Short mmCIF file of C-alpha atoms in Angstrom, two decimals:
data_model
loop_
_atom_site.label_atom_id
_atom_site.label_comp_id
_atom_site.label_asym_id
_atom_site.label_seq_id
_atom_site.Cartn_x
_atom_site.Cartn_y
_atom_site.Cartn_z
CA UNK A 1 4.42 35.33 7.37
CA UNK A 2 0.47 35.36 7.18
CA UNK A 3 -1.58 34.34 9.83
CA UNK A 4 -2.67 31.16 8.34
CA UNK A 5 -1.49 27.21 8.94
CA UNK A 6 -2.76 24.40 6.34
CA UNK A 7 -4.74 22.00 7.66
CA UNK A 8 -6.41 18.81 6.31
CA UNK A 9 -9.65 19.43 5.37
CA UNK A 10 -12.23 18.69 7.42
CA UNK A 11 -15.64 19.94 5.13
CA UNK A 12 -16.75 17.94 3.64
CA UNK A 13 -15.80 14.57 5.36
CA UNK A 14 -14.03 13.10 2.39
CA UNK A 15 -12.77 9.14 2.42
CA UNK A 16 -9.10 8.66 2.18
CA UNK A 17 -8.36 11.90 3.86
CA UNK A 18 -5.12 10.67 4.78
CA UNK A 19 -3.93 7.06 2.88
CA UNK A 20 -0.62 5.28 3.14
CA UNK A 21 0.85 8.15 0.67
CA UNK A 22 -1.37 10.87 0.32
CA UNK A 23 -3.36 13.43 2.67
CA UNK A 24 -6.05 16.65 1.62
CA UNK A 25 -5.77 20.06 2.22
CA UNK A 26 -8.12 22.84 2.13
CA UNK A 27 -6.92 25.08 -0.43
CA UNK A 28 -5.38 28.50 1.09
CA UNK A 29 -8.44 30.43 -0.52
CA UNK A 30 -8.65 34.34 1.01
CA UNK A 31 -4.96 34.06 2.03
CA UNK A 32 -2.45 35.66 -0.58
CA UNK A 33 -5.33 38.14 -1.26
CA UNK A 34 -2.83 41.28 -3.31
CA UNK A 35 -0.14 39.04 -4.67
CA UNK A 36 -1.79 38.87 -8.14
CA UNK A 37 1.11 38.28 -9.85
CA UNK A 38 2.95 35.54 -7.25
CA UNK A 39 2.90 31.56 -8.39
CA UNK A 40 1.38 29.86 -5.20
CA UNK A 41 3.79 26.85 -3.97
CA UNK A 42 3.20 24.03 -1.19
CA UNK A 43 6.15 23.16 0.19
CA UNK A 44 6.00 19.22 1.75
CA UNK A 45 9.09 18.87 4.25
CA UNK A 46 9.87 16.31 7.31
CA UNK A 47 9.19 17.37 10.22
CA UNK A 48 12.52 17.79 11.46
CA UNK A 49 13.57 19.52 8.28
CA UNK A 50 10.84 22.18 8.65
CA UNK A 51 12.77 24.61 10.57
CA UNK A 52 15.59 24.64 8.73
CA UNK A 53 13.88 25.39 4.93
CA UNK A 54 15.16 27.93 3.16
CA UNK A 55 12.39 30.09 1.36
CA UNK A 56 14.79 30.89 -1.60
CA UNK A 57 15.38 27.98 -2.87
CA UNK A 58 14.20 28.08 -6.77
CA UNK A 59 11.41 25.31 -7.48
CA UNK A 60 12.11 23.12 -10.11
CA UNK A 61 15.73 22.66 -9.57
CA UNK A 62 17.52 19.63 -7.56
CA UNK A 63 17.52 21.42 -4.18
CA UNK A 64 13.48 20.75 -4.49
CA UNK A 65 13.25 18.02 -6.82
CA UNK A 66 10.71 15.40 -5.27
CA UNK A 67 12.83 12.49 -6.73
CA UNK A 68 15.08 13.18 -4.39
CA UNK A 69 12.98 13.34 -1.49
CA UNK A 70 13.24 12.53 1.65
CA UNK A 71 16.87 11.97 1.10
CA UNK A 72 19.11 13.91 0.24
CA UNK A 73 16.29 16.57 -0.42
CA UNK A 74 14.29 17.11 3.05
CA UNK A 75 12.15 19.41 1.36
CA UNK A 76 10.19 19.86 -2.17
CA UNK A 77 8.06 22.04 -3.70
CA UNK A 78 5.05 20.94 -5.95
CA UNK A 79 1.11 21.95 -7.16
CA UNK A 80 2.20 25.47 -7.83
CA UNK A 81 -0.79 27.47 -8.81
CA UNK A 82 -1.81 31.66 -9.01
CA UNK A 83 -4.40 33.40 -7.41
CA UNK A 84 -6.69 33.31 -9.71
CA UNK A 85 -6.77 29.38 -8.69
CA UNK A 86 -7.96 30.16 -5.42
CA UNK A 87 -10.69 33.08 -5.79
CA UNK A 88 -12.02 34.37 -3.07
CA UNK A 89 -15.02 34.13 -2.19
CA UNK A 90 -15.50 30.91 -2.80
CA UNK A 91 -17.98 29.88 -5.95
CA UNK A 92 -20.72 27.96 -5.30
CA UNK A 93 -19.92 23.67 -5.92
CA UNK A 94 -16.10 24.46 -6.20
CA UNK A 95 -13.64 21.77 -5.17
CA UNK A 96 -11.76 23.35 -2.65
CA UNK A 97 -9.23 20.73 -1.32
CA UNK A 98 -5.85 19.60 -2.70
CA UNK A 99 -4.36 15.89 -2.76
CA UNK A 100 -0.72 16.13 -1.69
CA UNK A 101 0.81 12.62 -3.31
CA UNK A 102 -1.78 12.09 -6.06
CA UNK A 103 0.48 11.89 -8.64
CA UNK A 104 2.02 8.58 -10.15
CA UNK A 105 3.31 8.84 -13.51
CA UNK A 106 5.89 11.47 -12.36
CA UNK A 107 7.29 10.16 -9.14
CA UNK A 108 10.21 8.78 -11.32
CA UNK A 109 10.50 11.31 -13.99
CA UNK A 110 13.49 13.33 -13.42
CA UNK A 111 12.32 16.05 -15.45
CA UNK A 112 9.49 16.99 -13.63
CA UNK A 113 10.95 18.16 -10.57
CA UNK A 114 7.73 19.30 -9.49
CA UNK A 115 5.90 16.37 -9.44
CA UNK A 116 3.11 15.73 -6.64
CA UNK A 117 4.27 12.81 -6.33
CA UNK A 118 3.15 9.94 -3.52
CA UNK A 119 5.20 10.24 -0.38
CA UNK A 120 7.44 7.39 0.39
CA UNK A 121 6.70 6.72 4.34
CA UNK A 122 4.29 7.47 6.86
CA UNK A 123 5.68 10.56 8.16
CA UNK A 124 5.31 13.06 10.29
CA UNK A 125 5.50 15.55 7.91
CA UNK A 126 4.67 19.42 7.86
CA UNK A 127 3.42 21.60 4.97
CA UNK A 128 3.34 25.04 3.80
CA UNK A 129 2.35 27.39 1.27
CA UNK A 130 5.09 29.87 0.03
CA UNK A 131 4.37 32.75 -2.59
CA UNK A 132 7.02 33.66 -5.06
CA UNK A 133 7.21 36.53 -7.78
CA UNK A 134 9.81 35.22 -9.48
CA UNK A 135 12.17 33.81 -7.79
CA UNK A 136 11.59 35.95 -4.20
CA UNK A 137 9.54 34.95 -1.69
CA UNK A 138 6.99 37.74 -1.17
CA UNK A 139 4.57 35.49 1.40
CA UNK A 140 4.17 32.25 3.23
CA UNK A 141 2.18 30.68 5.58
CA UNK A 142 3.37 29.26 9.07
CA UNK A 143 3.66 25.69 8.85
CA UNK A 144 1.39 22.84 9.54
CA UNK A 145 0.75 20.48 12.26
CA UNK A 146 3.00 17.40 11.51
CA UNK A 147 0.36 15.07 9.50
CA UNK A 148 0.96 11.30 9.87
CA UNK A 149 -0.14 9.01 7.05
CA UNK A 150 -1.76 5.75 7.32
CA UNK A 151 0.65 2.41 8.09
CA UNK A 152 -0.21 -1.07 6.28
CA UNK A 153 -0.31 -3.64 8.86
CA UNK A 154 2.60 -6.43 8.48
CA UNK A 155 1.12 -9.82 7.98
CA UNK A 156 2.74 -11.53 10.48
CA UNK A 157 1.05 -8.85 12.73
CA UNK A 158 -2.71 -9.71 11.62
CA UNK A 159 -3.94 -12.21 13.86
CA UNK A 160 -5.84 -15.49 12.72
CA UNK A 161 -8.02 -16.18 15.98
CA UNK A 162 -9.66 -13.14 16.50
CA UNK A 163 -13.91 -12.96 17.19
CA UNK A 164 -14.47 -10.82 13.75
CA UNK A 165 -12.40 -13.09 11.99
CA UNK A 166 -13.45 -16.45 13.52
CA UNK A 167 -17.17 -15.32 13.35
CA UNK A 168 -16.46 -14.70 9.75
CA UNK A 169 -15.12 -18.07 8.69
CA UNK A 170 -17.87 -19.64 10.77
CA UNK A 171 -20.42 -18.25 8.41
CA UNK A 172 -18.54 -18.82 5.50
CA UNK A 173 -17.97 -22.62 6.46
CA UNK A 174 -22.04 -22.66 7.21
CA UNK A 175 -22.62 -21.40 4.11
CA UNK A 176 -20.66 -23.59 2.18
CA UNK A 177 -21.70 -26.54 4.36
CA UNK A 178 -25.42 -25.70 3.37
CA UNK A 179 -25.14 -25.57 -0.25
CA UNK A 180 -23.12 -28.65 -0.61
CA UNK A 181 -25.83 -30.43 1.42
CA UNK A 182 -28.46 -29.05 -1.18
CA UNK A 183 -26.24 -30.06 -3.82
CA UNK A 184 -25.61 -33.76 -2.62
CA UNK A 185 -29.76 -33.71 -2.32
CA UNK A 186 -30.10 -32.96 -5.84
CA UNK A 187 -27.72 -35.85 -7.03
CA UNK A 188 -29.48 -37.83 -5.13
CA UNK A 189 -32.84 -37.37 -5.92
CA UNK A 190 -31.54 -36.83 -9.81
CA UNK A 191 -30.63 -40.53 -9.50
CA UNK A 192 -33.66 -41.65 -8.09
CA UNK A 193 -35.32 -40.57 -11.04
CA UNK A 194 -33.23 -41.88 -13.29
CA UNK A 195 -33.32 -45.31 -12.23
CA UNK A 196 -37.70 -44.91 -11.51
CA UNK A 197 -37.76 -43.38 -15.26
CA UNK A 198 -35.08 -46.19 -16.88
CA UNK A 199 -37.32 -49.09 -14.89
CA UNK A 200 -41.18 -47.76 -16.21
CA UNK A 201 -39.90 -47.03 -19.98
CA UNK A 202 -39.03 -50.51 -20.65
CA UNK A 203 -40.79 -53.37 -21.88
CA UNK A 204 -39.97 -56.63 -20.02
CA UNK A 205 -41.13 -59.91 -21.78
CA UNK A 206 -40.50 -63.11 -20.01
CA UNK A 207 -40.73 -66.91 -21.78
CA UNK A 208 -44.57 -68.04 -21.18
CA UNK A 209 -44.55 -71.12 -19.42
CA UNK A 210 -45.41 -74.09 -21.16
CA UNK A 211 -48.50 -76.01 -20.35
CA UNK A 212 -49.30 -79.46 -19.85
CA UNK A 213 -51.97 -81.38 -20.95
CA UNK A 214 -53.19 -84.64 -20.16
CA UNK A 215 -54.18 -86.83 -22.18
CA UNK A 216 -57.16 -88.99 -21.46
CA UNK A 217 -58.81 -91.71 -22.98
CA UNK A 218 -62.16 -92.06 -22.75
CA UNK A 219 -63.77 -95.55 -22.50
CA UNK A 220 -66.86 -96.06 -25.33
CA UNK A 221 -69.53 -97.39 -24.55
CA UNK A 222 -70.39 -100.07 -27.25
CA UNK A 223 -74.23 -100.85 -28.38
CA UNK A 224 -74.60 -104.34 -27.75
CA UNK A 225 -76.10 -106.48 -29.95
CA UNK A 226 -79.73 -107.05 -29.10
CA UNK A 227 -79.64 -110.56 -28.98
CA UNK A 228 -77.14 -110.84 -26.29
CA UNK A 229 -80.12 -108.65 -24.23
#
């Protein structure tokens, strides 16, 4: 056994270091330094199944098959690699983590037994690396701490009243209060102009009203004859 447990990785601080099915490792770099010719396994068990692994189980065969994990396989083996994977030192801008669970296409596929496939529950489980030539195990590392993966909260468990979520529906409701206000002002003054444009556009002509005249006679004035002066 080398002197060497996995661990999540911790540089850099990634996002989704551990998710409701998957979790990152650092990659064993500098540990199986002289087994050039070993394939590198991780070995993903339950916790309570950790102690009781056997080491020489073959990969790739239905004692380790991750379809049939948790039950009635406690333990699989998956993202087998060789050294020359993981040199050591490490080159400059290398990517030196591993996803445990990234893998979806497989997790049903029978005949890839090796599939890093996501893991069904939250856990605890414990990981390892084991180094084979062949099928002997010529190394391994001591196991992990158990690693717990994220839980999704039940619905009926997420509550409706409290401050973040009240304060949140409060702003949204103010918000949506506001802009139907603005809206409701701009029918409003859209009809105003409407009707102000519809009333000075048209011509309005009314009936004249009909005038009266009088009608006067006038009184003459005769020339009297000259020999009535």
């Amino acid at each position: 056994e080398l002197p060497y447990r996995p661990v999540l990785t911790q540089t850099p601080p990634l996002a989704g270091l551990t998710t409701a099915s998957t979790f990152v490792l650092d990659q064993p770099r500098c540990v199986f330094t002289g087994y050039d010719n070993a394939s590198i396994w991780l070995v993903v068990a339950l916790d309570k199944a950790a102690s009781t692994f056997n080491n020489t189980v073959v990969p790739g065969t239905s004692e380790t098959a991750f379809q049939s994990f948790p039950d009635p396989v406690p333990a699989y083996m998956t993202l087998n690699a060789t050294l020359a994977n993981y040199p050591c030192p490490k080159p400059a801008g290398d990517i030196t983590v591993l996803r445990v669970g990234s893998e979806t296409s497989c997790a049903k596929d029978e005949a890839r037994p090796t599939c890093n496939g996501p893991l069904p529950g939250p856990g605890p489980y414990r990981v390892k690396f084991l180094a084979l030539e062949g099928s002997e195990p010529v190394a391994e590392t001591a196991w992990s701490a158990p690693i717990m993966l994220r839980t999704a909260k039940s619905p009926s468990s997420i509550s409706t009243t409290d401050s973040g979520h009240s304060a949140g529906m409060i702003a949204i409701t103010t918000i949506l209060s506001i802009l139907f206000a603005i809206l409701l002002a701009g029918l409003v003054a859209m009809l105003v102009f409407w009707g102000s444009d519809s009333c000075g556009g048209s011509s309005t002509f009314s009936k004249p009203e009909s005038v009266t005249v009088r009608r006067y006679n006038t009184h003459h004035v005769y020339d009297q004859p000259a020999a009535r002066l």
